[in-house]
Amino acid sequence: MKLLYLPLVVNGLIYANEQIYLAKAFSKKFEVEIFDFYNENGHRGNKLLEIVQSFKPDVIHCQFQGTREIDPYILKLIKISYPKTIITQWTGDVRTEPISQMVEYGQYCDITFVCGKSLIKQYQDAGLADVRYWQNAVDKSQIGKPSKNHKGIVFCGGRYTTFPQSQERIDLIERFMKFSDFSVYGMGWETPAKLLDWNKQTELYQKSYLILGHNNVGGIEWWFSDRHIIAMASGRPHLCQYSPKLEELFEDGKECVFWRTIDEAVEKAHWLLKNPKIATEIGIAGQKKVLKEYLWDTRVKEYIKEIKCLL
């Protein structure tokens, strides 16, 4: 089968490394063509139509998210001209409400995939008929290698002011700054910002003693950021913010450690620092969980099962 993949690449940053890792996983099961629509010069819609006409994909998988670089009507034209071609879209990101552009594109997609179970009903209520759960993952190259020199607590993520839990993140980092060996990486914390690409984050995580996690948006069932999986893949313990029903996906205190309040996060960080053997065991167990259930190869197998009924 042929698959045309439209990843979202903004300012050279690849959301969850899809262009590298998801495309790599897709290529094991499909003949893949990639269209970097966001960075295309000229009329992106016409270019997409040209690629579809020449490549004749069986499946088109898109990650438009909050962009509108291609008029949604182009997808309608594709469906009219190639009615057997399956079109899907996915977002590995969340907002408090459905992303309006995704709702527009979704009118002409056979399936819209989202990364949180609560989001399914939100997008269905917004008018999309077929919405399904499909979660973030990592590539095997992001699996951390054993290291004996683990040091410090690290947090990767931007300092924002517009998300529902932005202030909580600022307060969290302020509290953790009191730890003697705490580092923060991301936009907005200092000038110039300490920015790391995904591979550098993987290296940083696996050298750290403990990884701190926080969500900009809360209350979404079965949702966690791509960094959650990258952190667990490192083999080091991940102190992550709890989201509804997260215990159905990960075992608290065994594969990662949940926190619900800043006080609890601080308390559990101290506990992990005082118990290096337990911290190491949690990190190893978390990594095993990722290898078993959270690789892009696994996600592609799931994807094929989801679209089979439409072929």
C-alpha positions as a printed NumPy array, in Angstrom:
array([[  0.   ,   0.   ,   0.   ],
       [  1.045,   3.592,  -0.613],
       [  0.879,   6.199,   2.149],
       [  1.293,   9.958,   1.737],
       [  2.4  ,  11.521,   5.002],
       [  1.985,  15.221,   5.877],
       [  3.972,  15.874,   9.085],
       [  3.902,  19.19 ,  10.92 ],
       [  7.349,  20.802,  10.858],
       [  7.393,  24.325,  12.335],
       [ 10.615,  26.352,  12.442],
       [ 12.612,  23.165,  12.028],
       [ 11.031,  21.601,  15.12 ],
       [  9.316,  18.296,  14.462],
       [  6.33 ,  17.559,  16.657],
       [  7.167,  14.291,  18.459],
       [  9.753,  13.582,  15.733],
       [  7.046,  12.3  ,  13.382],
       [  8.943,  13.084,  10.192],
       [ 11.9  ,  11.034,  11.363],
       [ 10.4  ,   8.33 ,  13.529],
       [  6.774,   7.876,  12.494],
       [  7.752,   8.033,   8.814],
       [ 10.425,   5.438,   9.534],
       [  7.826,   3.156,  11.141],
       [  5.324,   3.768,   8.329],
       [  7.982,   2.842,   5.746],
       [  8.187,  -0.668,   7.189],
       [  4.564,  -1.303,   6.248],
       [  3.859,   1.159,   3.396],
       [  5.485,   2.746,   0.388],
       [  5.811,   6.254,   1.825],
       [  5.91 ,   9.715,   0.264],
       [  6.391,  12.742,   2.56 ],
       [  4.971,  16.187,   1.832],
       [  6.402,  18.874,   4.131],
       [  3.371,  21.085,   3.562],
       [  4.154,  23.743,   6.175],
       [  7.495,  24.681,   4.619],
       [  6.365,  24.36 ,   0.992],
       [  6.726,  27.504,  -1.101],
       [  3.904,  28.474,  -3.42 ],
       [  0.356,  27.112,  -3.438],
       [  0.399,  24.213,  -0.996],
       [ -3.033,  22.944,  -1.987],
       [ -2.118,  22.662,  -5.654],
       [  1.119,  20.924,  -4.723],
       [ -0.789,  18.389,  -2.63 ],
       [ -3.152,  17.699,  -5.526],
       [ -0.158,  17.188,  -7.844],
       [  1.433,  14.705,  -5.444],
       [ -1.812,  12.785,  -5.017],
       [ -2.279,  12.647,  -8.786],
       [  1.241,  11.306,  -9.408],
       [  1.763,   9.129,  -6.307],
       [ -1.841,   7.822,  -6.097],
       [ -1.745,   6.976,  -2.375],
       [ -4.079,   4.464,  -0.79 ],
       [ -3.849,   6.405,   2.468],
       [ -3.106,  10.052,   3.329],
       [ -2.11 ,  10.715,   6.944],
       [ -2.008,  14.37 ,   8.056],
       [ -0.877,  16.317,  11.102],
       [ -2.399,  19.734,  10.482],
       [ -3.218,  20.521,  14.144],
       [ -3.704,  24.289,  14.458],
       [ -2.427,  25.24 ,  10.999],
       [ -4.473,  26.174,   7.93 ],
       [ -1.741,  26.193,   5.279],
       [ -3.907,  24.008,   3.045],
       [ -7.547,  24.863,   2.41 ],
       [ -9.713,  22.038,   3.826],
       [-11.634,  22.107,   0.531],
       [ -8.571,  20.487,  -1.08 ],
       [ -9.27 ,  17.357,   0.956],
       [-12.834,  17.392,  -0.373],
       [-11.511,  17.554,  -3.942],
       [ -9.249,  14.577,  -3.223],
       [-12.176,  12.567,  -1.843],
       [-14.242,  13.384,  -4.932],
       [-11.462,  12.483,  -7.365],
       [-10.139,   9.489,  -5.419],
       [-13.064,   8.14 ,  -3.362],
       [-11.175,   4.992,  -2.326],
       [ -8.278,   6.964,  -0.828],
       [ -8.428,   6.966,   2.976],
       [ -7.635,  10.288,   4.671],
       [ -6.753,  10.433,   8.364],
       [ -5.493,  13.181,  10.661],
       [ -3.893,  13.138,  14.099],
       [ -2.809,  15.495,  16.832],
       [ -0.398,  14.672,  19.625],
       [ -1.294,  17.971,  21.268],
       [ -4.278,  19.035,  23.373],
       [ -6.208,  22.209,  24.118],
       [ -9.153,  22.896,  26.407],
       [-11.46 ,  22.858,  23.364],
       [-11.309,  21.093,  19.978],
       [ -8.795,  22.696,  17.609],
       [-11.018,  24.545,  15.109],
       [ -8.79 ,  23.815,  12.111],
       [ -8.876,  20.091,  12.895],
       [-12.663,  20.219,  12.987],
       [-12.615,  21.833,   9.532],
       [-10.233,  19.25 ,   8.091],
       [-12.073,  16.47 ,   9.875],
       [-15.176,  17.017,   7.752],
       [-13.252,  15.41 ,   4.876],
       [-11.214,  12.862,   6.845],
       [-12.316,   9.269,   7.278],
       [-10.802,   9.144,  10.781],
       [ -9.569,  11.794,  13.2  ],
       [ -7.106,  10.428,  15.764],
       [ -6.578,  12.18 ,  19.11 ],
       [ -4.177,  11.513,  21.985],
       [ -6.641,  11.668,  24.902],
       [ -9.832,   9.687,  25.494],
       [-11.772,  12.709,  26.763],
       [-11.031,  14.405,  23.44 ],
       [-13.036,  11.832,  21.495],
       [-16.376,  13.159,  22.734],
       [-15.21 ,  16.776,  22.355],
       [-14.494,  16.292,  18.653],
       [-17.636,  14.202,  18.131],
       [-19.707,  16.973,  19.708],
       [-17.953,  19.393,  17.329],
       [-19.376,  17.428,  14.404],
       [-16.793,  14.768,  13.526],
       [-18.275,  11.3  ,  13.046],
       [-15.266,   9.01 ,  13.434],
       [-12.835,   9.997,  16.204],
       [-10.433,   7.465,  17.736],
       [ -7.646,   7.263,  20.316],
       [ -4.03 ,   7.012,  19.073],
       [ -1.214,   7.935,  21.426],
       [  2.314,   9.309,  21.248],
       [  5.291,   6.963,  21.032],
       [  9.067,   6.896,  20.576],
       [ 11.601,   5.251,  18.313],
       [ 13.994,   2.583,  19.559],
       [ 16.839,   5.056,  19.051],
       [ 15.32 ,   7.107,  21.892],
       [ 15.697,   4.272,  24.381],
       [ 18.293,   5.335,  26.93 ],
       [ 21.527,   3.454,  27.405],
       [ 22.731,   2.387,  30.864],
       [ 24.824,   5.003,  32.666],
       [ 26.392,   5.086,  36.121],
       [ 26.742,   8.855,  36.295],
       [ 23.197,  10.006,  37.054],
       [ 23.013,  13.505,  38.452],
       [ 20.366,  16.097,  39.254],
       [ 16.695,  16.744,  38.597],
       [ 15.741,  18.072,  35.172],
       [ 12.644,  19.632,  33.61 ],
       [ 12.146,  20.28 ,  29.886],
       [  9.28 ,  22.498,  28.753],
       [  8.439,  26.114,  28.024],
       [  7.38 ,  28.891,  30.375],
       [  3.935,  29.901,  29.12 ],
       [  1.205,  32.194,  30.397],
       [ -1.758,  31.269,  28.17 ],
       [ -2.515,  27.666,  29.137],
       [ -4.884,  26.634,  31.955],
       [ -2.015,  25.309,  34.096],
       [  0.662,  27.83 ,  33.136],
       [  0.825,  29.417,  36.58 ],
       [  1.03 ,  26.019,  38.209],
       [  4.086,  25.222,  36.058],
       [  5.748,  28.497,  37.051],
       [  5.049,  27.764,  40.736],
       [  6.307,  24.182,  40.34 ],
       [  9.615,  25.285,  38.836],
       [ 10.018,  27.973,  41.51 ],
       [  9.693,  25.299,  44.218],
       [ 12.096,  22.909,  42.499],
       [ 14.683,  25.659,  42.101],
       [ 15.285,  25.147,  45.828],
       [ 16.815,  21.755,  45.076],
       [ 20.593,  22.112,  44.88 ],
       [ 20.943,  20.343,  41.522],
       [ 17.871,  21.261,  39.463],
       [ 17.972,  22.36 ,  35.804],
       [ 15.217,  23.697,  33.556],
       [ 15.294,  23.824,  29.751],
       [ 12.808,  25.575,  27.482],
       [ 11.557,  28.871,  26.108],
       [ 10.895,  31.684,  28.538],
       [ 12.795,  30.61 ,  31.637],
       [ 15.878,  32.667,  30.925],
       [ 17.521,  34.657,  28.121],
       [ 18.942,  33.2  ,  26.   ],
       [ 16.743,  30.139,  26.453],
       [ 18.333,  26.735,  26.848],
       [ 16.668,  24.83 ,  24.02 ],
       [ 17.238,  21.161,  23.273],
       [ 16.088,  19.087,  20.322],
       [ 14.485,  15.729,  21.036],
       [ 17.716,  13.747,  20.79 ],
       [ 19.5  ,  16.117,  23.159],
       [ 16.601,  15.777,  25.594],
       [ 16.956,  12.005,  25.448],
       [ 20.666,  12.307,  26.276],
       [ 19.944,  14.742,  29.11 ],
       [ 17.226,  12.543,  30.589],
       [ 19.34 ,   9.393,  30.67 ],
       [ 22.146,  11.234,  32.485],
       [ 19.761,  12.716,  35.065],
       [ 18.878,  11.22 ,  38.409],
       [ 15.223,  12.26 ,  38.159],
       [ 12.957,  13.755,  35.463],
       [ 10.143,  16.135,  36.399],
       [  7.008,  16.353,  34.247],
       [  4.091,  18.796,  34.017],
       [  1.05 ,  19.202,  31.734],
       [ -0.059,  22.573,  30.365],
       [ -3.617,  21.276,  30.077],
       [ -5.189,  19.004,  32.701],
       [ -8.319,  16.895,  33.033],
       [ -7.838,  14.841,  29.845],
       [ -8.279,  11.085,  30.297],
       [ -5.467,   8.869,  29.065],
       [ -3.403,  11.866,  27.964],
       [  0.261,  12.598,  28.498],
       [  2.752,  14.597,  26.473],
       [  5.348,  13.154,  24.113],
       [  7.977,  14.105,  26.71 ],
       [  6.341,  11.672,  29.16 ],
       [  7.262,   8.731,  26.913],
       [ 10.688,  10.157,  26.043],
       [ 11.376,  10.524,  29.779],
       [ 10.323,   6.948,  30.558],
       [ 12.307,   5.662,  27.571],
       [ 15.468,   7.116,  29.132],
       [ 15.501,   4.478,  31.848],
       [ 15.448,   7.099,  34.611],
       [ 12.491,   7.644,  36.997],
       [  9.826,  10.04 ,  35.76 ],
       [  7.982,  12.143,  38.343],
       [  4.918,  13.004,  36.277],
       [  1.76 ,  14.988,  36.85 ],
       [ -1.344,  12.831,  37.232],
       [ -4.088,  13.024,  34.622],
       [ -7.437,  11.196,  34.879],
       [ -7.169,   7.396,  34.641],
       [ -3.413,   7.49 ,  34.096],
       [ -3.237,   4.507,  36.452],
       [ -4.938,   2.437,  33.737],
       [ -1.858,   2.975,  31.547],
       [  1.041,   3.082,  34.019],
       [  1.608,   1.617,  37.479],
       [  2.231,   4.416,  39.956],
       [  5.368,   3.897,  42.014],
       [  6.497,   1.051,  39.785],
       [  6.789,   2.414,  36.208],
       [  6.668,   6.126,  36.986],
       [  5.631,   8.257,  39.962],
       [  2.461,  10.388,  39.924],
       [  2.04 ,  13.729,  41.646],
       [ -1.212,  15.675,  42.049],
       [ -0.068,  18.782,  43.943],
       [  3.198,  20.713,  44.007],
       [  3.709,  19.759,  47.66 ],
       [  3.338,  16.102,  46.705],
       [  5.796,  16.51 ,  43.809],
       [  8.399,  17.988,  46.17 ],
       [  7.786,  15.286,  48.783],
       [  8.122,  12.459,  46.251],
       [ 11.242,  14.018,  44.746],
       [ 12.876,  13.941,  48.185],
       [ 11.749,  10.322,  48.616],
       [ 13.29 ,   9.28 ,  45.301],
       [ 16.528,  11.127,  46.081],
       [ 16.794,   9.243,  49.379],
       [ 16.07 ,   5.877,  47.732],
       [ 18.385,   5.456,  44.717],
       [ 17.732,   1.699,  44.434],
       [ 13.967,   2.248,  44.165],
       [ 14.502,   5.16 ,  41.753],
       [ 16.618,   2.964,  39.478],
       [ 14.067,   0.133,  39.588],
       [ 11.264,   2.536,  38.613],
       [ 13.332,   3.897,  35.738],
       [ 14.1  ,   0.419,  34.393],
       [ 10.474,  -0.716,  34.714],
       [  9.262,   2.411,  32.929],
       [ 11.665,   1.821,  30.081],
       [ 10.463,  -1.787,  29.72 ],
       [  6.885,  -0.504,  29.534],
       [  7.827,   1.839,  26.696],
       [  9.578,  -0.933,  24.769],
       [  6.527,  -3.139,  25.115],
       [  3.73 ,  -0.683,  24.341],
       [  4.984,   2.744,  23.22 ],
       [  7.109,   2.363,  20.105],
       [  6.102,   3.916,  16.771],
       [  6.276,   0.447,  15.203],
       [  3.509,  -0.584,  17.603],
       [  1.488,   2.518,  16.754],
       [  1.697,   1.786,  13.015],
       [  0.399,  -1.749,  13.588],
       [ -2.514,  -0.216,  15.505],
       [ -3.045,   2.299,  12.704],
       [ -3.304,  -0.448,  10.097],
       [ -5.899,  -2.269,  12.197],
       [ -7.921,   0.945,  12.515],
       [ -8.017,   1.653,   8.763],
       [ -8.48 ,  -1.95 ,   7.592],
       [-12.266,  -1.686,   7.8  ],
       [-12.108,   1.199,   5.296],
       [ -9.878,  -0.485,   2.707]])
